Amino acid sequence: MADSSSQNAPNWADTAASLLSKLSGGVELSCAFDQIELQVPNAQNPAAPAATWRLNGSLRIRTRGENPASGQQLPPATLPILIKGLEIDARLVISYNDDHVQVAGTGNYLIVNFPNQRVLDAATSGPPGPKKPKPPGFDPLQQLHNLARTLGLVLELRVAGKTHVTFGIGGAPKIHFNAVLGKIGSFFRGN
């Protein structure tokens, strides 16, 4: 039996579109992080200790475009019309379990670099324990690709400086040969 709450939950693109529609019209959001610690609870096991993420660096998001009329709710498809430019300036390190994920970006190009395949696998596998079945047709790579396209971004996912997947260009994510080699290595390591 399918979980009705997951069927009604908005996808990443809709959530981002909703947030950014409130930031349209030439808004800038700037954040500086210096040894900021976030305690992230485990949604699968509330009794488990929270994970500690540490943030260092800066993130600035700028939008250009037109503000919608006051109180007007617009569908996500209109977001590219409202935001004629989304610019990112990012120099950020996210640390978790002594692993450091680097985020760098300028303009509409964003790079997320994982230090190794083990860290990428841990970040994308979800919490430990039994996995819930994915809803039919659910493709997280395509969903992330659609989000990048909606926002007008190019997102490059790297492992140890080598590009694995590029999102936001063309009709589907571009999976590079390095990704295939990384997954083969994970298989033989038993991850």
mmCIF file with all atom_site columns, C-alpha atoms in Angstrom:
data_model
loop_
_atom_site.group_PDB
_atom_site.id
_atom_site.type_symbol
_atom_site.label_atom_id
_atom_site.label_alt_id
_atom_site.label_comp_id
_atom_site.label_asym_id
_atom_site.label_entity_id
_atom_site.label_seq_id
_atom_site.pdbx_PDB_ins_code
_atom_site.Cartn_x
_atom_site.Cartn_y
_atom_site.Cartn_z
_atom_site.occupancy
_atom_site.B_iso_or_equiv
_atom_site.pdbx_formal_charge
_atom_site.auth_seq_id
_atom_site.auth_comp_id
_atom_site.auth_asym_id
_atom_site.auth_atom_id
_atom_site.pdbx_PDB_model_num
ATOM 1   C CA . MET A 1 1   ? 0.000  0.000  0.000   1.00 0.00 ? 1   MET A CA 1
ATOM 2   C CA . ALA A 1 2   ? 1.409  3.386  -0.993  1.00 0.00 ? 2   ALA A CA 1
ATOM 3   C CA . ASP A 1 3   ? 1.972  6.058  1.607   1.00 0.00 ? 3   ASP A CA 1
ATOM 4   C CA . SER A 1 4   ? -0.523 8.816  0.738   1.00 0.00 ? 4   SER A CA 1
ATOM 5   C CA . SER A 1 5   ? 1.583  11.483 2.470   1.00 0.00 ? 5   SER A CA 1
ATOM 6   C CA . SER A 1 6   ? 4.489  10.855 0.085   1.00 0.00 ? 6   SER A CA 1
ATOM 7   C CA . GLN A 1 7   ? 2.155  11.075 -2.914  1.00 0.00 ? 7   GLN A CA 1
ATOM 8   C CA . ASN A 1 8   ? 0.909  14.509 -1.825  1.00 0.00 ? 8   ASN A CA 1
ATOM 9   C CA . ALA A 1 9   ? 4.319  15.848 -0.817  1.00 0.00 ? 9   ALA A CA 1
ATOM 10  C CA . PRO A 1 10  ? 5.682  18.502 -3.166  1.00 0.00 ? 10  PRO A CA 1
ATOM 11  C CA . ASN A 1 11  ? 8.774  17.640 -5.143  1.00 0.00 ? 11  ASN A CA 1
ATOM 12  C CA . TRP A 1 12  ? 12.045 19.592 -4.924  1.00 0.00 ? 12  TRP A CA 1
ATOM 13  C CA . ALA A 1 13  ? 11.276 21.740 -7.963  1.00 0.00 ? 13  ALA A CA 1
ATOM 14  C CA . ASP A 1 14  ? 7.876  22.819 -6.610  1.00 0.00 ? 14  ASP A CA 1
ATOM 15  C CA . THR A 1 15  ? 9.325  23.569 -3.165  1.00 0.00 ? 15  THR A CA 1
ATOM 16  C CA . ALA A 1 16  ? 12.177 25.630 -4.623  1.00 0.00 ? 16  ALA A CA 1
ATOM 17  C CA . ALA A 1 17  ? 9.815  27.421 -6.986  1.00 0.00 ? 17  ALA A CA 1
ATOM 18  C CA . SER A 1 18  ? 7.525  28.322 -4.107  1.00 0.00 ? 18  SER A CA 1
ATOM 19  C CA . LEU A 1 19  ? 10.401 29.677 -2.034  1.00 0.00 ? 19  LEU A CA 1
ATOM 20  C CA . LEU A 1 20  ? 12.006 31.587 -4.887  1.00 0.00 ? 20  LEU A CA 1
ATOM 21  C CA . SER A 1 21  ? 8.697  33.073 -6.024  1.00 0.00 ? 21  SER A CA 1
ATOM 22  C CA . LYS A 1 22  ? 8.697  34.836 -2.657  1.00 0.00 ? 22  LYS A CA 1
ATOM 23  C CA . LEU A 1 23  ? 12.280 36.036 -3.296  1.00 0.00 ? 23  LEU A CA 1
ATOM 24  C CA . SER A 1 24  ? 11.715 37.300 -6.841  1.00 0.00 ? 24  SER A CA 1
ATOM 25  C CA . GLY A 1 25  ? 12.008 40.915 -7.815  1.00 0.00 ? 25  GLY A CA 1
ATOM 26  C CA . GLY A 1 26  ? 15.648 41.673 -7.111  1.00 0.00 ? 26  GLY A CA 1
ATOM 27  C CA . VAL A 1 27  ? 16.182 40.142 -3.686  1.00 0.00 ? 27  VAL A CA 1
ATOM 28  C CA . GLU A 1 28  ? 19.552 39.145 -2.275  1.00 0.00 ? 28  GLU A CA 1
ATOM 29  C CA . LEU A 1 29  ? 20.057 36.606 0.468   1.00 0.00 ? 29  LEU A CA 1
ATOM 30  C CA . SER A 1 30  ? 23.559 36.529 1.989   1.00 0.00 ? 30  SER A CA 1
ATOM 31  C CA . CYS A 1 31  ? 24.771 34.158 4.685   1.00 0.00 ? 31  CYS A CA 1
ATOM 32  C CA . ALA A 1 32  ? 28.203 33.843 6.284   1.00 0.00 ? 32  ALA A CA 1
ATOM 33  C CA . PHE A 1 33  ? 29.009 30.730 8.286   1.00 0.00 ? 33  PHE A CA 1
ATOM 34  C CA . ASP A 1 34  ? 31.868 30.491 10.778  1.00 0.00 ? 34  ASP A CA 1
ATOM 35  C CA . GLN A 1 35  ? 31.930 27.177 12.665  1.00 0.00 ? 35  GLN A CA 1
ATOM 36  C CA . ILE A 1 36  ? 28.110 26.968 12.614  1.00 0.00 ? 36  ILE A CA 1
ATOM 37  C CA . GLU A 1 37  ? 26.819 23.648 13.981  1.00 0.00 ? 37  GLU A CA 1
ATOM 38  C CA . LEU A 1 38  ? 23.468 22.208 13.003  1.00 0.00 ? 38  LEU A CA 1
ATOM 39  C CA . GLN A 1 39  ? 21.920 19.306 14.893  1.00 0.00 ? 39  GLN A CA 1
ATOM 40  C CA . VAL A 1 40  ? 19.974 17.332 12.292  1.00 0.00 ? 40  VAL A CA 1
ATOM 41  C CA . PRO A 1 41  ? 17.497 14.805 13.726  1.00 0.00 ? 41  PRO A CA 1
ATOM 42  C CA . ASN A 1 42  ? 17.098 11.370 12.180  1.00 0.00 ? 42  ASN A CA 1
ATOM 43  C CA . ALA A 1 43  ? 13.585 11.327 10.719  1.00 0.00 ? 43  ALA A CA 1
ATOM 44  C CA . GLN A 1 44  ? 13.652 7.517  10.428  1.00 0.00 ? 44  GLN A CA 1
ATOM 45  C CA . ASN A 1 45  ? 14.655 6.996  14.065  1.00 0.00 ? 45  ASN A CA 1
ATOM 46  C CA . PRO A 1 46  ? 13.734 9.921  16.354  1.00 0.00 ? 46  PRO A CA 1
ATOM 47  C CA . ALA A 1 47  ? 15.398 8.148  19.325  1.00 0.00 ? 47  ALA A CA 1
ATOM 48  C CA . ALA A 1 48  ? 18.772 8.134  17.550  1.00 0.00 ? 48  ALA A CA 1
ATOM 49  C CA . PRO A 1 49  ? 21.197 10.949 18.305  1.00 0.00 ? 49  PRO A CA 1
ATOM 50  C CA . ALA A 1 50  ? 21.060 13.910 15.947  1.00 0.00 ? 50  ALA A CA 1
ATOM 51  C CA . ALA A 1 51  ? 23.783 14.247 13.314  1.00 0.00 ? 51  ALA A CA 1
ATOM 52  C CA . THR A 1 52  ? 26.075 17.270 13.633  1.00 0.00 ? 52  THR A CA 1
ATOM 53  C CA . TRP A 1 53  ? 26.790 19.238 10.487  1.00 0.00 ? 53  TRP A CA 1
ATOM 54  C CA . ARG A 1 54  ? 29.334 22.067 10.541  1.00 0.00 ? 54  ARG A CA 1
ATOM 55  C CA . LEU A 1 55  ? 29.185 24.943 8.063   1.00 0.00 ? 55  LEU A CA 1
ATOM 56  C CA . ASN A 1 56  ? 32.024 27.287 7.131   1.00 0.00 ? 56  ASN A CA 1
ATOM 57  C CA . GLY A 1 57  ? 32.063 29.801 4.310   1.00 0.00 ? 57  GLY A CA 1
ATOM 58  C CA . SER A 1 58  ? 29.587 32.030 2.546   1.00 0.00 ? 58  SER A CA 1
ATOM 59  C CA . LEU A 1 59  ? 26.532 31.767 0.345   1.00 0.00 ? 59  LEU A CA 1
ATOM 60  C CA . ARG A 1 60  ? 24.826 34.560 -1.573  1.00 0.00 ? 60  ARG A CA 1
ATOM 61  C CA . ILE A 1 61  ? 21.754 34.125 -3.754  1.00 0.00 ? 61  ILE A CA 1
ATOM 62  C CA . ARG A 1 62  ? 20.525 37.006 -5.885  1.00 0.00 ? 62  ARG A CA 1
ATOM 63  C CA . THR A 1 63  ? 17.357 37.120 -7.942  1.00 0.00 ? 63  THR A CA 1
ATOM 64  C CA . ARG A 1 64  ? 16.317 39.559 -10.631 1.00 0.00 ? 64  ARG A CA 1
ATOM 65  C CA . GLY A 1 65  ? 12.862 39.813 -12.113 1.00 0.00 ? 65  GLY A CA 1
ATOM 66  C CA . GLU A 1 66  ? 9.394  40.992 -11.297 1.00 0.00 ? 66  GLU A CA 1
ATOM 67  C CA . ASN A 1 67  ? 7.394  40.623 -8.100  1.00 0.00 ? 67  ASN A CA 1
ATOM 68  C CA . PRO A 1 68  ? 4.009  38.919 -8.467  1.00 0.00 ? 68  PRO A CA 1
ATOM 69  C CA . ALA A 1 69  ? 0.941  40.858 -7.397  1.00 0.00 ? 69  ALA A CA 1
ATOM 70  C CA . SER A 1 70  ? 0.425  40.836 -3.633  1.00 0.00 ? 70  SER A CA 1
ATOM 71  C CA . GLY A 1 71  ? -1.001 37.523 -2.399  1.00 0.00 ? 71  GLY A CA 1
ATOM 72  C CA . GLN A 1 72  ? -0.934 36.004 -5.881  1.00 0.00 ? 72  GLN A CA 1
ATOM 73  C CA . GLN A 1 73  ? -0.015 32.285 -5.908  1.00 0.00 ? 73  GLN A CA 1
ATOM 74  C CA . LEU A 1 74  ? 1.695  31.294 -9.122  1.00 0.00 ? 74  LEU A CA 1
ATOM 75  C CA . PRO A 1 75  ? 2.416  27.811 -10.423 1.00 0.00 ? 75  PRO A CA 1
ATOM 76  C CA . PRO A 1 76  ? 6.079  26.710 -10.561 1.00 0.00 ? 76  PRO A CA 1
ATOM 77  C CA . ALA A 1 77  ? 6.024  26.886 -14.366 1.00 0.00 ? 77  ALA A CA 1
ATOM 78  C CA . THR A 1 78  ? 5.903  30.694 -14.138 1.00 0.00 ? 78  THR A CA 1
ATOM 79  C CA . LEU A 1 79  ? 9.071  30.877 -12.026 1.00 0.00 ? 79  LEU A CA 1
ATOM 80  C CA . PRO A 1 80  ? 11.461 31.338 -14.983 1.00 0.00 ? 80  PRO A CA 1
ATOM 81  C CA . ILE A 1 81  ? 9.337  34.315 -16.083 1.00 0.00 ? 81  ILE A CA 1
ATOM 82  C CA . LEU A 1 82  ? 9.481  35.952 -12.631 1.00 0.00 ? 82  LEU A CA 1
ATOM 83  C CA . ILE A 1 83  ? 13.151 35.243 -12.003 1.00 0.00 ? 83  ILE A CA 1
ATOM 84  C CA . LYS A 1 84  ? 15.012 36.447 -15.039 1.00 0.00 ? 84  LYS A CA 1
ATOM 85  C CA . GLY A 1 85  ? 18.292 35.708 -13.347 1.00 0.00 ? 85  GLY A CA 1
ATOM 86  C CA . LEU A 1 86  ? 19.327 33.632 -10.397 1.00 0.00 ? 86  LEU A CA 1
ATOM 87  C CA . GLU A 1 87  ? 22.910 34.260 -9.398  1.00 0.00 ? 87  GLU A CA 1
ATOM 88  C CA . ILE A 1 88  ? 24.819 32.307 -6.810  1.00 0.00 ? 88  ILE A CA 1
ATOM 89  C CA . ASP A 1 89  ? 28.115 33.061 -5.153  1.00 0.00 ? 89  ASP A CA 1
ATOM 90  C CA . ALA A 1 90  ? 29.113 30.144 -2.938  1.00 0.00 ? 90  ALA A CA 1
ATOM 91  C CA . ARG A 1 91  ? 32.258 29.167 -1.064  1.00 0.00 ? 91  ARG A CA 1
ATOM 92  C CA . LEU A 1 92  ? 31.077 26.739 1.535   1.00 0.00 ? 92  LEU A CA 1
ATOM 93  C CA . VAL A 1 93  ? 32.374 23.647 3.328   1.00 0.00 ? 93  VAL A CA 1
ATOM 94  C CA . ILE A 1 94  ? 29.864 21.290 4.941   1.00 0.00 ? 94  ILE A CA 1
ATOM 95  C CA . SER A 1 95  ? 31.488 18.881 7.412   1.00 0.00 ? 95  SER A CA 1
ATOM 96  C CA . TYR A 1 96  ? 29.893 15.705 8.724   1.00 0.00 ? 96  TYR A CA 1
ATOM 97  C CA . ASN A 1 97  ? 31.722 12.819 10.456  1.00 0.00 ? 97  ASN A CA 1
ATOM 98  C CA . ASP A 1 98  ? 35.069 14.439 9.660   1.00 0.00 ? 98  ASP A CA 1
ATOM 99  C CA . ASP A 1 99  ? 34.272 14.443 5.932   1.00 0.00 ? 99  ASP A CA 1
ATOM 100 C CA . HIS A 1 100 ? 34.181 17.766 4.105   1.00 0.00 ? 100 HIS A CA 1
ATOM 101 C CA . VAL A 1 101 ? 31.873 18.472 1.171   1.00 0.00 ? 101 VAL A CA 1
ATOM 102 C CA . GLN A 1 102 ? 32.829 21.573 -0.785  1.00 0.00 ? 102 GLN A CA 1
ATOM 103 C CA . VAL A 1 103 ? 30.246 23.805 -2.457  1.00 0.00 ? 103 VAL A CA 1
ATOM 104 C CA . ALA A 1 104 ? 31.460 26.431 -4.909  1.00 0.00 ? 104 ALA A CA 1
ATOM 105 C CA . GLY A 1 105 ? 29.549 28.497 -7.377  1.00 0.00 ? 105 GLY A CA 1
ATOM 106 C CA . THR A 1 106 ? 29.391 31.672 -9.344  1.00 0.00 ? 106 THR A CA 1
ATOM 107 C CA . GLY A 1 107 ? 26.630 33.046 -11.536 1.00 0.00 ? 107 GLY A CA 1
ATOM 108 C CA . ASN A 1 108 ? 24.412 30.152 -12.553 1.00 0.00 ? 108 ASN A CA 1
ATOM 109 C CA . TYR A 1 109 ? 27.083 27.436 -12.140 1.00 0.00 ? 109 TYR A CA 1
ATOM 110 C CA . LEU A 1 110 ? 27.261 25.424 -8.917  1.00 0.00 ? 110 LEU A CA 1
ATOM 111 C CA . ILE A 1 111 ? 29.719 22.633 -8.034  1.00 0.00 ? 111 ILE A CA 1
ATOM 112 C CA . VAL A 1 112 ? 29.259 20.195 -5.149  1.00 0.00 ? 112 VAL A CA 1
ATOM 113 C CA . ASN A 1 113 ? 32.423 18.162 -4.560  1.00 0.00 ? 113 ASN A CA 1
ATOM 114 C CA . PHE A 1 114 ? 32.401 15.080 -2.322  1.00 0.00 ? 114 PHE A CA 1
ATOM 115 C CA . PRO A 1 115 ? 35.836 13.957 -1.065  1.00 0.00 ? 115 PRO A CA 1
ATOM 116 C CA . ASN A 1 116 ? 35.333 10.323 -2.119  1.00 0.00 ? 116 ASN A CA 1
ATOM 117 C CA . GLN A 1 117 ? 32.766 7.787  -3.311  1.00 0.00 ? 117 GLN A CA 1
ATOM 118 C CA . ARG A 1 118 ? 32.070 6.525  0.227   1.00 0.00 ? 118 ARG A CA 1
ATOM 119 C CA . VAL A 1 119 ? 30.883 10.005 1.303   1.00 0.00 ? 119 VAL A CA 1
ATOM 120 C CA . LEU A 1 120 ? 28.697 10.393 -1.801  1.00 0.00 ? 120 LEU A CA 1
ATOM 121 C CA . ASP A 1 121 ? 27.175 6.950  -1.211  1.00 0.00 ? 121 ASP A CA 1
ATOM 122 C CA . ALA A 1 122 ? 26.470 7.810  2.445   1.00 0.00 ? 122 ALA A CA 1
ATOM 123 C CA . ALA A 1 123 ? 24.889 11.144 1.494   1.00 0.00 ? 123 ALA A CA 1
ATOM 124 C CA . THR A 1 124 ? 22.639 9.657  -1.169  1.00 0.00 ? 124 THR A CA 1
ATOM 125 C CA . SER A 1 125 ? 21.648 6.371  0.495   1.00 0.00 ? 125 SER A CA 1
ATOM 126 C CA . GLY A 1 126 ? 19.400 7.913  3.137   1.00 0.00 ? 126 GLY A CA 1
ATOM 127 C CA . PRO A 1 127 ? 19.314 6.942  6.782   1.00 0.00 ? 127 PRO A CA 1
ATOM 128 C CA . PRO A 1 128 ? 20.360 3.447  7.888   1.00 0.00 ? 128 PRO A CA 1
ATOM 129 C CA . GLY A 1 129 ? 17.732 0.781  8.286   1.00 0.00 ? 129 GLY A CA 1
ATOM 130 C CA . PRO A 1 130 ? 15.027 -0.668 6.078   1.00 0.00 ? 130 PRO A CA 1
ATOM 131 C CA . LYS A 1 131 ? 14.315 1.346  2.929   1.00 0.00 ? 131 LYS A CA 1
ATOM 132 C CA . LYS A 1 132 ? 10.824 2.396  1.945   1.00 0.00 ? 132 LYS A CA 1
ATOM 133 C CA . PRO A 1 133 ? 9.897  1.468  -1.602  1.00 0.00 ? 133 PRO A CA 1
ATOM 134 C CA . LYS A 1 134 ? 10.096 4.350  -4.063  1.00 0.00 ? 134 LYS A CA 1
ATOM 135 C CA . PRO A 1 135 ? 6.812  5.493  -5.570  1.00 0.00 ? 135 PRO A CA 1
ATOM 136 C CA . PRO A 1 136 ? 6.338  4.366  -9.182  1.00 0.00 ? 136 PRO A CA 1
ATOM 137 C CA . GLY A 1 137 ? 8.012  6.760  -11.598 1.00 0.00 ? 137 GLY A CA 1
ATOM 138 C CA . PHE A 1 138 ? 10.122 8.416  -8.885  1.00 0.00 ? 138 PHE A CA 1
ATOM 139 C CA . ASP A 1 139 ? 13.541 9.379  -10.247 1.00 0.00 ? 139 ASP A CA 1
ATOM 140 C CA . PRO A 1 140 ? 15.571 11.555 -7.873  1.00 0.00 ? 140 PRO A CA 1
ATOM 141 C CA . LEU A 1 141 ? 18.203 12.343 -10.530 1.00 0.00 ? 141 LEU A CA 1
ATOM 142 C CA . GLN A 1 142 ? 15.555 13.596 -12.952 1.00 0.00 ? 142 GLN A CA 1
ATOM 143 C CA . GLN A 1 143 ? 13.861 15.530 -10.155 1.00 0.00 ? 143 GLN A CA 1
ATOM 144 C CA . LEU A 1 144 ? 17.143 17.290 -9.305  1.00 0.00 ? 144 LEU A CA 1
ATOM 145 C CA . HIS A 1 145 ? 17.739 17.931 -13.004 1.00 0.00 ? 145 HIS A CA 1
ATOM 146 C CA . ASN A 1 146 ? 14.276 19.486 -13.349 1.00 0.00 ? 146 ASN A CA 1
ATOM 147 C CA . LEU A 1 147 ? 14.943 21.689 -10.316 1.00 0.00 ? 147 LEU A CA 1
ATOM 148 C CA . ALA A 1 148 ? 18.236 22.913 -11.800 1.00 0.00 ? 148 ALA A CA 1
ATOM 149 C CA . ARG A 1 149 ? 16.521 23.693 -15.110 1.00 0.00 ? 149 ARG A CA 1
ATOM 150 C CA . THR A 1 150 ? 13.643 25.465 -13.384 1.00 0.00 ? 150 THR A CA 1
ATOM 151 C CA . LEU A 1 151 ? 16.118 27.653 -11.510 1.00 0.00 ? 151 LEU A CA 1
ATOM 152 C CA . GLY A 1 152 ? 18.300 28.206 -14.575 1.00 0.00 ? 152 GLY A CA 1
ATOM 153 C CA . LEU A 1 153 ? 21.294 26.573 -12.882 1.00 0.00 ? 153 LEU A CA 1
ATOM 154 C CA . VAL A 1 154 ? 23.959 24.153 -13.984 1.00 0.00 ? 154 VAL A CA 1
ATOM 155 C CA . LEU A 1 155 ? 24.822 21.826 -11.104 1.00 0.00 ? 155 LEU A CA 1
ATOM 156 C CA . GLU A 1 156 ? 27.902 19.649 -11.284 1.00 0.00 ? 156 GLU A CA 1
ATOM 157 C CA . LEU A 1 157 ? 28.246 16.788 -8.829  1.00 0.00 ? 157 LEU A CA 1
ATOM 158 C CA . ARG A 1 158 ? 31.878 15.783 -8.361  1.00 0.00 ? 158 ARG A CA 1
ATOM 159 C CA . VAL A 1 159 ? 33.755 13.162 -6.398  1.00 0.00 ? 159 VAL A CA 1
ATOM 160 C CA . ALA A 1 160 ? 37.422 13.921 -5.620  1.00 0.00 ? 160 ALA A CA 1
ATOM 161 C CA . GLY A 1 161 ? 37.335 16.682 -8.207  1.00 0.00 ? 161 GLY A CA 1
ATOM 162 C CA . LYS A 1 162 ? 36.035 14.462 -11.031 1.00 0.00 ? 162 LYS A CA 1
ATOM 163 C CA . THR A 1 163 ? 32.628 15.211 -12.534 1.00 0.00 ? 163 THR A CA 1
ATOM 164 C CA . HIS A 1 164 ? 30.103 12.409 -11.982 1.00 0.00 ? 164 HIS A CA 1
ATOM 165 C CA . VAL A 1 165 ? 26.764 14.015 -12.962 1.00 0.00 ? 165 VAL A CA 1
ATOM 166 C CA . THR A 1 166 ? 25.792 17.319 -14.562 1.00 0.00 ? 166 THR A CA 1
ATOM 167 C CA . PHE A 1 167 ? 22.272 18.642 -13.995 1.00 0.00 ? 167 PHE A CA 1
ATOM 168 C CA . GLY A 1 168 ? 20.416 21.483 -15.697 1.00 0.00 ? 168 GLY A CA 1
ATOM 169 C CA . ILE A 1 169 ? 21.582 21.066 -19.315 1.00 0.00 ? 169 ILE A CA 1
ATOM 170 C CA . GLY A 1 170 ? 19.487 19.182 -21.871 1.00 0.00 ? 170 GLY A CA 1
ATOM 171 C CA . GLY A 1 171 ? 16.490 17.000 -21.136 1.00 0.00 ? 171 GLY A CA 1
ATOM 172 C CA . ALA A 1 172 ? 18.073 14.603 -18.645 1.00 0.00 ? 172 ALA A CA 1
ATOM 173 C CA . PRO A 1 173 ? 20.996 14.495 -16.206 1.00 0.00 ? 173 PRO A CA 1
ATOM 174 C CA . LYS A 1 174 ? 24.311 13.729 -17.867 1.00 0.00 ? 174 LYS A CA 1
ATOM 175 C CA . ILE A 1 175 ? 25.965 10.814 -16.101 1.00 0.00 ? 175 ILE A CA 1
ATOM 176 C CA . HIS A 1 176 ? 29.706 10.767 -16.721 1.00 0.00 ? 176 HIS A CA 1
ATOM 177 C CA . PHE A 1 177 ? 31.995 7.738  -16.963 1.00 0.00 ? 177 PHE A CA 1
ATOM 178 C CA . ASN A 1 178 ? 33.524 8.591  -13.545 1.00 0.00 ? 178 ASN A CA 1
ATOM 179 C CA . ALA A 1 179 ? 30.138 7.872  -11.944 1.00 0.00 ? 179 ALA A CA 1
ATOM 180 C CA . VAL A 1 180 ? 30.024 4.406  -13.471 1.00 0.00 ? 180 VAL A CA 1
ATOM 181 C CA . LEU A 1 181 ? 33.542 3.638  -12.246 1.00 0.00 ? 181 LEU A CA 1
ATOM 182 C CA . GLY A 1 182 ? 32.682 4.944  -8.762  1.00 0.00 ? 182 GLY A CA 1
ATOM 183 C CA . LYS A 1 183 ? 29.612 2.714  -8.461  1.00 0.00 ? 183 LYS A CA 1
ATOM 184 C CA . ILE A 1 184 ? 31.577 -0.325 -9.672  1.00 0.00 ? 184 ILE A CA 1
ATOM 185 C CA . GLY A 1 185 ? 34.179 0.399  -6.991  1.00 0.00 ? 185 GLY A CA 1
ATOM 186 C CA . SER A 1 186 ? 31.431 0.712  -4.352  1.00 0.00 ? 186 SER A CA 1
ATOM 187 C CA . PHE A 1 187 ? 30.058 -2.658 -5.406  1.00 0.00 ? 187 PHE A CA 1
ATOM 188 C CA . PHE A 1 188 ? 33.424 -4.393 -4.966  1.00 0.00 ? 188 PHE A CA 1
ATOM 189 C CA . ARG A 1 189 ? 34.043 -2.671 -1.626  1.00 0.00 ? 189 ARG A CA 1
ATOM 190 C CA . GLY A 1 190 ? 30.663 -3.971 -0.431  1.00 0.00 ? 190 GLY A CA 1
ATOM 191 C CA . ASN A 1 191 ? 29.066 -0.511 -0.005  1.00 0.00 ? 191 ASN A CA 1
#
